[in-house]
Short mmCIF file of C-alpha atoms and ligand atoms in Angstrom, two decimals:
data_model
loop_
_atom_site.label_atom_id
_atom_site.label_comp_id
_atom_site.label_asym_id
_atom_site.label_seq_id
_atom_site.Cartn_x
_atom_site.Cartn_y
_atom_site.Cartn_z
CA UNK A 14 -63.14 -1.99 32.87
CA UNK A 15 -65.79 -2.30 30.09
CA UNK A 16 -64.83 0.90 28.13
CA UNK A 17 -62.97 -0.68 25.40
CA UNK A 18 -65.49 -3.19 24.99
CA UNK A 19 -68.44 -0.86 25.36
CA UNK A 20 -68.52 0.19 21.48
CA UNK A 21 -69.91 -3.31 20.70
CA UNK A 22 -73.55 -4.52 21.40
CA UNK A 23 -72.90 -7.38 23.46
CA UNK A 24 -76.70 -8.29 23.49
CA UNK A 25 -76.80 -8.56 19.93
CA UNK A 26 -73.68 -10.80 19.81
CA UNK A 27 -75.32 -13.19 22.49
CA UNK A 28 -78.47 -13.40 20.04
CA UNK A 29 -76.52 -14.76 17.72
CA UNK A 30 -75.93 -17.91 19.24
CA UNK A 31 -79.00 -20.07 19.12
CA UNK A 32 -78.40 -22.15 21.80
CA UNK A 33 -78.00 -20.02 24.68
CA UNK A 34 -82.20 -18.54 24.81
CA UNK A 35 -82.58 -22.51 25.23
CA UNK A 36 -83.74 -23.29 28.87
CA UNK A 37 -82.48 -26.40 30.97
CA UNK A 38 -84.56 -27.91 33.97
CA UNK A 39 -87.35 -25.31 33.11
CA UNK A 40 -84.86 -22.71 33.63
CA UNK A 41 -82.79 -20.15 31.49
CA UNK A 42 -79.42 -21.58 30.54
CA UNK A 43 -76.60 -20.17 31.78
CA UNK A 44 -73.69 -21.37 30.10
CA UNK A 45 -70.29 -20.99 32.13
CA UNK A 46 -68.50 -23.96 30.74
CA UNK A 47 -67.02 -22.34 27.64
CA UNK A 48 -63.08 -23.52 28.38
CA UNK A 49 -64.56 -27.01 28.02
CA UNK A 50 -66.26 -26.33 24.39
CA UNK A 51 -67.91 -22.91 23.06
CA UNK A 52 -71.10 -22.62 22.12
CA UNK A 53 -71.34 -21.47 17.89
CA UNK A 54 -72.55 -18.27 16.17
CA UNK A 55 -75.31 -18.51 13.36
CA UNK A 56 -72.54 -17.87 10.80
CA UNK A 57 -70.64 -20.62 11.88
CA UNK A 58 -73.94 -22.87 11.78
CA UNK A 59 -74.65 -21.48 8.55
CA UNK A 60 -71.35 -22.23 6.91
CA UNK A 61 -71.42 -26.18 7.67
CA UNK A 62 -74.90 -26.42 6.86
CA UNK A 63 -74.20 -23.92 3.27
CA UNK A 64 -71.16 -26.68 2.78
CA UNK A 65 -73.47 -29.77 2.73
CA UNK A 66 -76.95 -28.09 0.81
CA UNK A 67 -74.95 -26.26 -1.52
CA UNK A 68 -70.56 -27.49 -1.80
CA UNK A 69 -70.11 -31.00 -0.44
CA UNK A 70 -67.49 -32.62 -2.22
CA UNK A 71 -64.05 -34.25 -2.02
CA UNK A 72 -60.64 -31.83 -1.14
CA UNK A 73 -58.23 -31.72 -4.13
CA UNK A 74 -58.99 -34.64 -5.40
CA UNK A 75 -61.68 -33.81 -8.33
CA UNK A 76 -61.79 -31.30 -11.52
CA UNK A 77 -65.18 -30.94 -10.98
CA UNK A 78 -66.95 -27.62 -9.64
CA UNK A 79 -67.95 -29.30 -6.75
CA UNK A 80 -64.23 -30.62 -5.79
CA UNK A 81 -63.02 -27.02 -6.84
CA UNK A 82 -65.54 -25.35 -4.50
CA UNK A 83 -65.15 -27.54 -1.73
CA UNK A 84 -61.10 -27.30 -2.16
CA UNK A 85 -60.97 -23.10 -2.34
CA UNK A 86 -63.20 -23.10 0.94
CA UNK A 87 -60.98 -25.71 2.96
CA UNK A 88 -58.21 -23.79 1.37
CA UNK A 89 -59.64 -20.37 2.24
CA UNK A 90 -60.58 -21.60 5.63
CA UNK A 91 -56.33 -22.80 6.31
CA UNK A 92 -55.57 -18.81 5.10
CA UNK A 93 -58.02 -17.03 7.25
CA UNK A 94 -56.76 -18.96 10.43
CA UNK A 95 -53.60 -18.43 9.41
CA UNK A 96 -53.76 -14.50 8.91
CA UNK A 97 -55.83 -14.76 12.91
CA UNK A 98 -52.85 -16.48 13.91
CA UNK A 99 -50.35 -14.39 12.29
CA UNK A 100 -48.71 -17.13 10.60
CA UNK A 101 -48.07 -18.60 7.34
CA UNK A 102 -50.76 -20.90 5.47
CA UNK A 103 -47.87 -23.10 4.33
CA UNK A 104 -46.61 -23.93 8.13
CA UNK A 105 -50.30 -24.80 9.80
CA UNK A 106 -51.32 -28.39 9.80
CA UNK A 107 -54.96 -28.78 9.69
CA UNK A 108 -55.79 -31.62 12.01
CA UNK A 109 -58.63 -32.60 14.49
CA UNK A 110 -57.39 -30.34 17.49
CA UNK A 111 -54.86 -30.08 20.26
CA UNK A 112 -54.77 -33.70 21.34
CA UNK A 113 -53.82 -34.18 17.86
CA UNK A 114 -51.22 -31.48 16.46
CA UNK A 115 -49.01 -32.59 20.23
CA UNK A 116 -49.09 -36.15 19.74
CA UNK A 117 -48.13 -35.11 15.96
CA UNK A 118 -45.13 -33.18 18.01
CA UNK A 119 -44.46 -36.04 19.96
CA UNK A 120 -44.24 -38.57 17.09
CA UNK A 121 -42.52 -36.79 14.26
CA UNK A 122 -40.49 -34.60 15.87
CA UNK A 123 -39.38 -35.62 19.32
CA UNK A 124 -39.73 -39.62 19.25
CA UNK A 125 -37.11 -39.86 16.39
CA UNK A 126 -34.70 -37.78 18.24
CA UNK A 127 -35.10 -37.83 21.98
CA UNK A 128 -32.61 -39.96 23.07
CA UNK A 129 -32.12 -41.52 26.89
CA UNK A 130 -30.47 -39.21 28.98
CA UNK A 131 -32.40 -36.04 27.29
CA UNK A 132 -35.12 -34.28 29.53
CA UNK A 133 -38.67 -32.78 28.39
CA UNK A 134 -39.56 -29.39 30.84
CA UNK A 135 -43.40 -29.47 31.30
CA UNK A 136 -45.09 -27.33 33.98
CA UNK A 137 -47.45 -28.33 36.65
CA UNK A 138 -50.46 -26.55 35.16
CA UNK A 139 -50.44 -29.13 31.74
CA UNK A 140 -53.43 -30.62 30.52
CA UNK A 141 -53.41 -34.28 30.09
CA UNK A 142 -52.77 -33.56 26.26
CA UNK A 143 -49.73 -32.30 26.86
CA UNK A 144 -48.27 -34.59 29.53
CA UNK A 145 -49.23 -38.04 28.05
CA UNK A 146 -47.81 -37.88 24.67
CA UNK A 147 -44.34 -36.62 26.51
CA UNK A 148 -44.40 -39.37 28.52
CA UNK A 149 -45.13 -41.77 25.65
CA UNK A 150 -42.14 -40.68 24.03
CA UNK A 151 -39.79 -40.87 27.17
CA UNK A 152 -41.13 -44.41 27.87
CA UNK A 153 -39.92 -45.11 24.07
CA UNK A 154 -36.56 -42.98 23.92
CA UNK A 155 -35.34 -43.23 27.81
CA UNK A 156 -35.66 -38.80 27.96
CA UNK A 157 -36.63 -38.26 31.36
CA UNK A 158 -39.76 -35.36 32.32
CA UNK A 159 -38.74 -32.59 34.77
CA UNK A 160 -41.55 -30.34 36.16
CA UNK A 161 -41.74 -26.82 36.56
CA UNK A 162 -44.03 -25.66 39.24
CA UNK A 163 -46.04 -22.52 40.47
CA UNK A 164 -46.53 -20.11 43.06
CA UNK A 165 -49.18 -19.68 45.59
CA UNK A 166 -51.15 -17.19 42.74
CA UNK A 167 -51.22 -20.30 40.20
CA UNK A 168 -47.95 -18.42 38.05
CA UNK A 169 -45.18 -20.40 37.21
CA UNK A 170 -41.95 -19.81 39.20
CA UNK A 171 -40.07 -18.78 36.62
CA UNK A 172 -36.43 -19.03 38.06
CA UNK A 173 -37.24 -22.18 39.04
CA UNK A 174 -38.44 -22.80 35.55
CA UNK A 175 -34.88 -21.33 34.06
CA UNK A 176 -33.38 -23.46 36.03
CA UNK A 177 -34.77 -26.54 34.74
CA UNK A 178 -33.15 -25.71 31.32
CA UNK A 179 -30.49 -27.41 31.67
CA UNK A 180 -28.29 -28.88 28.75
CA UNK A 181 -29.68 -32.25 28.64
CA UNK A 182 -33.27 -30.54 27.91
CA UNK A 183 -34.33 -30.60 24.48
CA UNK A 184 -37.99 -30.16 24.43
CA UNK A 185 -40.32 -27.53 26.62
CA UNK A 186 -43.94 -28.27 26.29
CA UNK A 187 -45.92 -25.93 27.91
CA UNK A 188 -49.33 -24.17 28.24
CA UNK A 189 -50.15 -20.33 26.81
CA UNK A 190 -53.15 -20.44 29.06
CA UNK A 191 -54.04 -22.66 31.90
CA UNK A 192 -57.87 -24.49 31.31
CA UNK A 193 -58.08 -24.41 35.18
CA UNK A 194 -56.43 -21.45 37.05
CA UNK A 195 -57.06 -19.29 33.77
CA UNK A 196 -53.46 -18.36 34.35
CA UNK A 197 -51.58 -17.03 31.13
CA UNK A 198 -48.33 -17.22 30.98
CA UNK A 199 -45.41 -15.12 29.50
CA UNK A 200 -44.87 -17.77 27.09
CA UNK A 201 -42.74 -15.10 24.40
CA UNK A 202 -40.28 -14.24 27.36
CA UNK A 203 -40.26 -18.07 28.54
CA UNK A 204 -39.67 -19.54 24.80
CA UNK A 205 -36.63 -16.80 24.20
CA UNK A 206 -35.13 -18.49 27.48
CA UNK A 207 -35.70 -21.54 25.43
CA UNK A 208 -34.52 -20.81 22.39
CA UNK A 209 -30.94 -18.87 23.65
CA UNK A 210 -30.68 -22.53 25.00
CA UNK A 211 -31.49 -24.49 21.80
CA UNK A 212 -34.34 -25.83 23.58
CA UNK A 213 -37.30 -26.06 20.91
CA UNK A 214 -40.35 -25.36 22.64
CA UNK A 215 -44.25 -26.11 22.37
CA UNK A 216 -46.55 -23.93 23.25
CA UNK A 217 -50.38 -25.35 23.91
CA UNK A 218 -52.38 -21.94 22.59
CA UNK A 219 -55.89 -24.31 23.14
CA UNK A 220 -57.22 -22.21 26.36
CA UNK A 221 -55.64 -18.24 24.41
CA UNK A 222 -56.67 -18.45 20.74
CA UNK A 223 -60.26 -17.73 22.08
CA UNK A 224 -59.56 -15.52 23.96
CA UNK A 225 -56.62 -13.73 23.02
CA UNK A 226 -55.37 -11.63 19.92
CA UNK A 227 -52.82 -13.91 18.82
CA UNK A 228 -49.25 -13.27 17.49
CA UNK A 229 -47.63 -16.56 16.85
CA UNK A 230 -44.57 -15.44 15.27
CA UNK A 231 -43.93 -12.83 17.63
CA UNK A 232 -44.11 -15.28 19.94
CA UNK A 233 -41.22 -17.28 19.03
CA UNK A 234 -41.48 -21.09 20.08
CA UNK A 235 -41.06 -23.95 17.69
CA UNK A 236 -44.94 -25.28 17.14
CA UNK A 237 -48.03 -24.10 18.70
CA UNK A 238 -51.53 -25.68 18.90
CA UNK A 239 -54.63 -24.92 18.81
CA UNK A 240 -58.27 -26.60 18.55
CA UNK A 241 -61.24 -24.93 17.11
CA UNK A 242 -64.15 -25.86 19.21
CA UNK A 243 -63.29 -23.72 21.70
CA UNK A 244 -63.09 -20.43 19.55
CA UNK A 245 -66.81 -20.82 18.49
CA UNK A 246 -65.84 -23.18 15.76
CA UNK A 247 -67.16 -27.07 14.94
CA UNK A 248 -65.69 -29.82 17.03
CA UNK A 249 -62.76 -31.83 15.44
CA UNK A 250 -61.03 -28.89 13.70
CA UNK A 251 -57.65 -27.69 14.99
CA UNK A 252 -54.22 -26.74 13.94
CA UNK A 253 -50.18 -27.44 14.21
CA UNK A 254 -48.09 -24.52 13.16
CA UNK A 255 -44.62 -25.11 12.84
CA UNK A 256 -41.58 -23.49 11.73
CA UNK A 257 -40.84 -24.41 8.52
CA UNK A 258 -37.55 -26.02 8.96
CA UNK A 259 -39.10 -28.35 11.35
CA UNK A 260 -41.72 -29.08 9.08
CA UNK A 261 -39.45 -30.13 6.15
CA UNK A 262 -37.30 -32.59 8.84
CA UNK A 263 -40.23 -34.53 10.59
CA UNK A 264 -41.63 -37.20 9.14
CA UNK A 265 -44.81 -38.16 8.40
CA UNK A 266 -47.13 -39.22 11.25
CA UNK A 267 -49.85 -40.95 9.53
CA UNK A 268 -49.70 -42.32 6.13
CA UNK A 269 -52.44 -42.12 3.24
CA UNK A 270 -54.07 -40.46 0.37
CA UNK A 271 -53.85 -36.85 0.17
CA UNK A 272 -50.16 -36.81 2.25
CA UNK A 273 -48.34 -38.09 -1.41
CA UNK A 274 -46.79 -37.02 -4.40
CA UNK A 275 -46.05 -40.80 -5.82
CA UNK A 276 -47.03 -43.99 -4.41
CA UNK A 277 -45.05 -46.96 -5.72
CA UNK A 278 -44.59 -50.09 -3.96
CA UNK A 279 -40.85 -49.22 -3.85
CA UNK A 280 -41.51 -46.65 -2.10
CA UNK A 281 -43.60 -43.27 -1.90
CA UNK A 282 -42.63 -39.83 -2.40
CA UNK A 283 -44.06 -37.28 0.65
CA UNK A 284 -46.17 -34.53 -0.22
CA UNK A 285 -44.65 -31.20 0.42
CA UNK A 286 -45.74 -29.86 4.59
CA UNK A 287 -48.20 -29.33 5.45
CA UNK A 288 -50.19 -31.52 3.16
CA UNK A 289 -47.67 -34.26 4.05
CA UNK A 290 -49.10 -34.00 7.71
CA UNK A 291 -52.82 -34.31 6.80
CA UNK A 292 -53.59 -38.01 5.17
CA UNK A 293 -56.86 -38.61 4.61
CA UNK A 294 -60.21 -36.81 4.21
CA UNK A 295 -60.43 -34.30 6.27
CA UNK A 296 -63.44 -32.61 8.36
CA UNK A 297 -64.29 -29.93 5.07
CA UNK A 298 -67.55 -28.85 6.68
CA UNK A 299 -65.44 -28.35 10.28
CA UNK A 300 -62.61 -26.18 8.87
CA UNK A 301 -65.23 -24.15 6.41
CA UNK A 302 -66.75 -23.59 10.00
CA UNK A 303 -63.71 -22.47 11.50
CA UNK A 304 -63.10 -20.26 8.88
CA UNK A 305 -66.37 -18.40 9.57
CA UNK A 306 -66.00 -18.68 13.45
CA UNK A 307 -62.28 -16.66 12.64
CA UNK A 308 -64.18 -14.15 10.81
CA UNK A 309 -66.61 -13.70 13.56
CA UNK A 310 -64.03 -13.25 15.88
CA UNK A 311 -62.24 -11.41 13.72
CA UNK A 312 -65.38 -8.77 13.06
CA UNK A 313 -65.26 -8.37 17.10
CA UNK A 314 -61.95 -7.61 17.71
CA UNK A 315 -60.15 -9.92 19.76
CA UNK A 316 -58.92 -7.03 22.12
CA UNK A 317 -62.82 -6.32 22.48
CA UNK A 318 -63.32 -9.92 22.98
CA UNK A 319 -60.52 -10.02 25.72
CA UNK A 320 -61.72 -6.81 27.34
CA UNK A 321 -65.31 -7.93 27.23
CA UNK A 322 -64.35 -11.20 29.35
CA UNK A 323 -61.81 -9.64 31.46
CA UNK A 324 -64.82 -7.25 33.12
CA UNK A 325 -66.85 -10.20 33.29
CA UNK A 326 -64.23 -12.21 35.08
CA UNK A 327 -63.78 -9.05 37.32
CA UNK A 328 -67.49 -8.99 38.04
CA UNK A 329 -67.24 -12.80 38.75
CA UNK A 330 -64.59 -12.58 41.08
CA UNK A 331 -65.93 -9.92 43.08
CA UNK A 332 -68.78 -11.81 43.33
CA UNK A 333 -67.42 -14.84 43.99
CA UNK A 334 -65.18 -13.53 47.01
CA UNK A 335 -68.27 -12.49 49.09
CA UNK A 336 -69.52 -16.48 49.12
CA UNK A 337 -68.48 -17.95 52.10
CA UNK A 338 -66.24 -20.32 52.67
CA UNK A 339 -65.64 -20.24 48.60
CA UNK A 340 -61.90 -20.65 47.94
CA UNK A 341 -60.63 -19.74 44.18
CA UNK A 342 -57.38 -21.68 42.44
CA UNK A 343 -55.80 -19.49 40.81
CA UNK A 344 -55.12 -16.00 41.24
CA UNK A 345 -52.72 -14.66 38.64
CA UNK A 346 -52.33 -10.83 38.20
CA UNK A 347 -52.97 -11.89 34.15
CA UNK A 348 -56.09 -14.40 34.06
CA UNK A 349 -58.35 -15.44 31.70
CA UNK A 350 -61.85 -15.90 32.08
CA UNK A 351 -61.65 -19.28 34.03
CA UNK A 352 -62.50 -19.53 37.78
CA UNK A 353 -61.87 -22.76 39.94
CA UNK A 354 -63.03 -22.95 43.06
CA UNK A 355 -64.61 -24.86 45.50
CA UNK A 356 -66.68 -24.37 48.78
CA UNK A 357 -66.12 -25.57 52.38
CA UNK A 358 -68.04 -28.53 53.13
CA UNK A 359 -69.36 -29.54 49.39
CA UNK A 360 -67.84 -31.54 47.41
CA UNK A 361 -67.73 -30.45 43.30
CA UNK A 362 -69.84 -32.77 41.76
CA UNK A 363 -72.67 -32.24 44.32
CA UNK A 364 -72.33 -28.60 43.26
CA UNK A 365 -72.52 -28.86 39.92
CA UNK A 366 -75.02 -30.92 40.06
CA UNK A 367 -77.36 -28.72 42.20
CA UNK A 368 -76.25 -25.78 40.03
CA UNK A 369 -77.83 -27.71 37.07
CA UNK A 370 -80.78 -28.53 38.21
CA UNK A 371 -81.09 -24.18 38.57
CA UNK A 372 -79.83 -23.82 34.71
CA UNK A 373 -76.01 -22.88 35.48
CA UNK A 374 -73.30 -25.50 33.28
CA UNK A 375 -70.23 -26.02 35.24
CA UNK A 376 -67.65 -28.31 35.20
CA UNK A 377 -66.56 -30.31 37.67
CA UNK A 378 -63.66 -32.48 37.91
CA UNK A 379 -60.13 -32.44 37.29
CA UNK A 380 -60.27 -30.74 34.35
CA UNK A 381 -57.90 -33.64 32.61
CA UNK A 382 -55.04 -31.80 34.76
CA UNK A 383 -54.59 -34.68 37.79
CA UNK A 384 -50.64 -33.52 38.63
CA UNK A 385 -52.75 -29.80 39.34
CA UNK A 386 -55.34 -31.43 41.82
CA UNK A 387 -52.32 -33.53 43.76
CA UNK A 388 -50.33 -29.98 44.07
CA UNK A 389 -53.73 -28.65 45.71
CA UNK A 390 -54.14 -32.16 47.41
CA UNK A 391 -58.04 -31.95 45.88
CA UNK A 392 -59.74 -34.72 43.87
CA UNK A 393 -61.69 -32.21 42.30
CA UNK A 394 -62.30 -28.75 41.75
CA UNK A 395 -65.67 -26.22 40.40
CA UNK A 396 -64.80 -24.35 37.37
CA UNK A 397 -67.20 -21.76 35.91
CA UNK A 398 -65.25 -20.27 32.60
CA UNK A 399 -66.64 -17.34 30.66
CA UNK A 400 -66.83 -16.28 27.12
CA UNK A 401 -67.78 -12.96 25.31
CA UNK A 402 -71.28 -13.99 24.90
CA UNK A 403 -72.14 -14.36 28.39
CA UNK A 404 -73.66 -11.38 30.23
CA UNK A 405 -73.58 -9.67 33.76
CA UNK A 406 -76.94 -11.11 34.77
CA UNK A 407 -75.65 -14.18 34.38
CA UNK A 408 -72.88 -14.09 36.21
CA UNK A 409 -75.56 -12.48 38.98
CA UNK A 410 -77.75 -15.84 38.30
CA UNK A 411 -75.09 -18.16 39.09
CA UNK A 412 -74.00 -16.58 42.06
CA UNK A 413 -77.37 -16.52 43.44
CA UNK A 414 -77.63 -19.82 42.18
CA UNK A 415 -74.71 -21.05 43.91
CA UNK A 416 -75.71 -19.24 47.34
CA UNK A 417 -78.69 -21.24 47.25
CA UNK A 418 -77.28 -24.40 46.35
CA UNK A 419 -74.31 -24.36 48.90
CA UNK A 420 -76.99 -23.91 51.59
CA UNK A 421 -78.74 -26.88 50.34
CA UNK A 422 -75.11 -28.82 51.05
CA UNK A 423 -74.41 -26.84 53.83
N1 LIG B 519 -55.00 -28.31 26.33
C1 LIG B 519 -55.79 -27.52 27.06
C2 LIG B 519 -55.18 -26.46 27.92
C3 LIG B 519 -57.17 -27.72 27.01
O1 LIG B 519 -57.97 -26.94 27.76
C4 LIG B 519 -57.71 -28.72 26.18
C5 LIG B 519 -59.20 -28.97 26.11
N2 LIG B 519 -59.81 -29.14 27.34
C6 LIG B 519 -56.83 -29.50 25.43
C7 LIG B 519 -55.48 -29.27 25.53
C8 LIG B 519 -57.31 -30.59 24.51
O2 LIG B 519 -58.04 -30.05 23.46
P1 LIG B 519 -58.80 -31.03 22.44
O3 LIG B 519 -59.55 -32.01 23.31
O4 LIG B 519 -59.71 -30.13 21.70
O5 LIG B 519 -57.80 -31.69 21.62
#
């Protein structure tokens, strides 16, 4: 249903993205590859490019109005996320996205203390992200990985899941929402299960902070992670929170400037979290960006946001079930905007391809999540994934698009 959505002018929030009246291939863009990276809001475009003309300076490391501009906007940017998130400035790492705050998971916190003969619980819908670095640190500690897997619908199999959590477990890294079967999962009722067990968990929040009004400490896992491109912010901006406790305990992953209090050759004194967790200059014009793309998002209404995409995945999927021979992965009762598919006799990438040449950006691939494909038994799948900017007609387009292009294959 559009109702709760309706009090918003959708057509005025699509004109404020530049890039989406561009055409491709002589043809209107339709953008449907938003889980991949979203496209950014004039605010957003405006911020980085106000930083540079107008701010550009250092972080905390000058007196001088510049460094004290550029410092309250990076700071200001770390508070507004914060407040989206629900979280405490003090416990959110800025760093340069998902890939980064789990590895910084996987480094500080779990390859000191994993220990051969532990186990890591991952699920079968992980992203590459969030299998690798786990599998870095069992190589290096001797923890083995157990899997927990899902049901015909693309949900997780929850007793199965329990099951895994066993006492040996001492990490569960898994996803809020899945990048390919749009699945979201009950990760609040699933990280309770965890904690009762003293199993700290990780939650992966890059596929829900777009498209989901966030409560991080209602949800109660250890760290969560985000990434800002795909919110409608500038690439290489993300964030680590953390519980504090944890924060105070893990070391340092990289070393540098900014990540001190003292630096003697003896030895260095830390920096208090999270500053201790960001060495280095970081991306000031990204996270000023951010900042603005939270308070875009923010102006919305992420339940607006969610309801808006939730009748376009509706109108999608109605859509999409008339196509023949089209088969969708991932069913889930509670979706996000995300659709894989593929259709009988055409392989992805010829698809996608076709669908190009007609304006319509999809991804193809496996969607960095290879254990997923082998559980299908497909190399590859389609994946069209929606934001709040796209619009009915275009979801119309690329159907029609893809009728004509499957026939083309056919
Ligand atoms: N996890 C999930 C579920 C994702 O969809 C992505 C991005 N495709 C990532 C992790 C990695 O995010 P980033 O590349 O921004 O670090």
């Amino acid at each position: 249903m559009n109702a709760p959505a309706a009090a918003i002018d959708w057509a005025a929030v699509r004109a404020d993205f530049p890039l989406l009246s561009r055409e491709v291939h002589g043809k209107p863009l339709v953008y449907l590859d938003s889980a991949n990276t979203g496209q950014k809001p004039e605010a957003v475009i405006a911020a980085v490019d106000d930083f540079y003309r107008h701010h550009n300076a250092n972080v905390s490391r000058a007196v001088h109005a510049l460094g004290t501009e550029a410092t309250e906007a990076y700071e200001g940017a770390r508070g507004k996320l914060a407040r989206f998130l629900n979280v405490r400035a003090d416990e959110l790492v800025l760093c340069s996205g998902t890939t980064f705050a789990l590895n910084l998971v996987a480094y500080s916190w779990a390859l000191p203390r994993l220990r051969p003969g532990d186990a890591i619980v991952l699920t079968r819908m992980e992203h590459h992200a969030n299998i690798v670095p786990w599998q870095l640190v069992a190589q290096r500690t001797g923890a083995i990985i157990k899997v927990a897997e899902i049901d015909e619908l693309g949900r997780l199999d929850l007793a199965q899941l329990y099951s895994l959590l066993t006492p040996e477990v001492k990490l569960l890294a898994l996803t809020h929402v899945s990048n390919v079967l749009g699945t979201v999962n009950p990760v609040r009722e699933i990280c309770r299960e965890a904690r009762k067990r003293g199993i700290v968990s990780v939650v992966d929040g890059s596929q829900a902070a777009p498209h989901r009004a966030l409560d991080i400490a209602a949800i109660g896992c250890d760290f969560y992670a985000i990434t800002g491109h795909k919110m409608s912010g500038p690439t290489g901006t993300g964030a680590l929170w953390a519980r504090r406790e944890h924060l105070a305990e893990m070391p340092p992953f990289l070393g540098g400037g900014e990540m001190i209090k003292e630096v003697r050759f003896e030895g260095t004194v830390f920096n208090d979290a999270p500053h201790k967790f960001e060495a280095g200059t970081p991306n000031i014009a990204g996270f000023i960006g951010l900042g603005a793309a939270v308070d875009y998002l923010s102006a919305l209404g992420m339940h607006h946001v969610e309801a808006r995409e939730q009748a376009l995945l509706d109108h999608a999927t109605r859509a999409l079930s008339q196509v023949p021979g089209l088969r969708i992965f991932g069913q889930a009762p509670d979706k996000a905007a995300v659709i894989s598919f593929l259709v009988e006799g055409a392989h992805a990438h010829d698809l996608a391809t076709l669908l190009d040449l007609e304006g319509v950006a999809i991804r193809s691939g496996h969607h960095c999540a290879h254990p997923l494909m082998h559980h299908f038994g497909v190399p590859a799948t389609c994946r069209a994934s929606l934001a709040y900017y796209n619009t009915f007609d275009e979801v119309d387009a690329f159907v029609a698009a893809l009728n004509k292009v499957r026939k083309l294959l056919a």
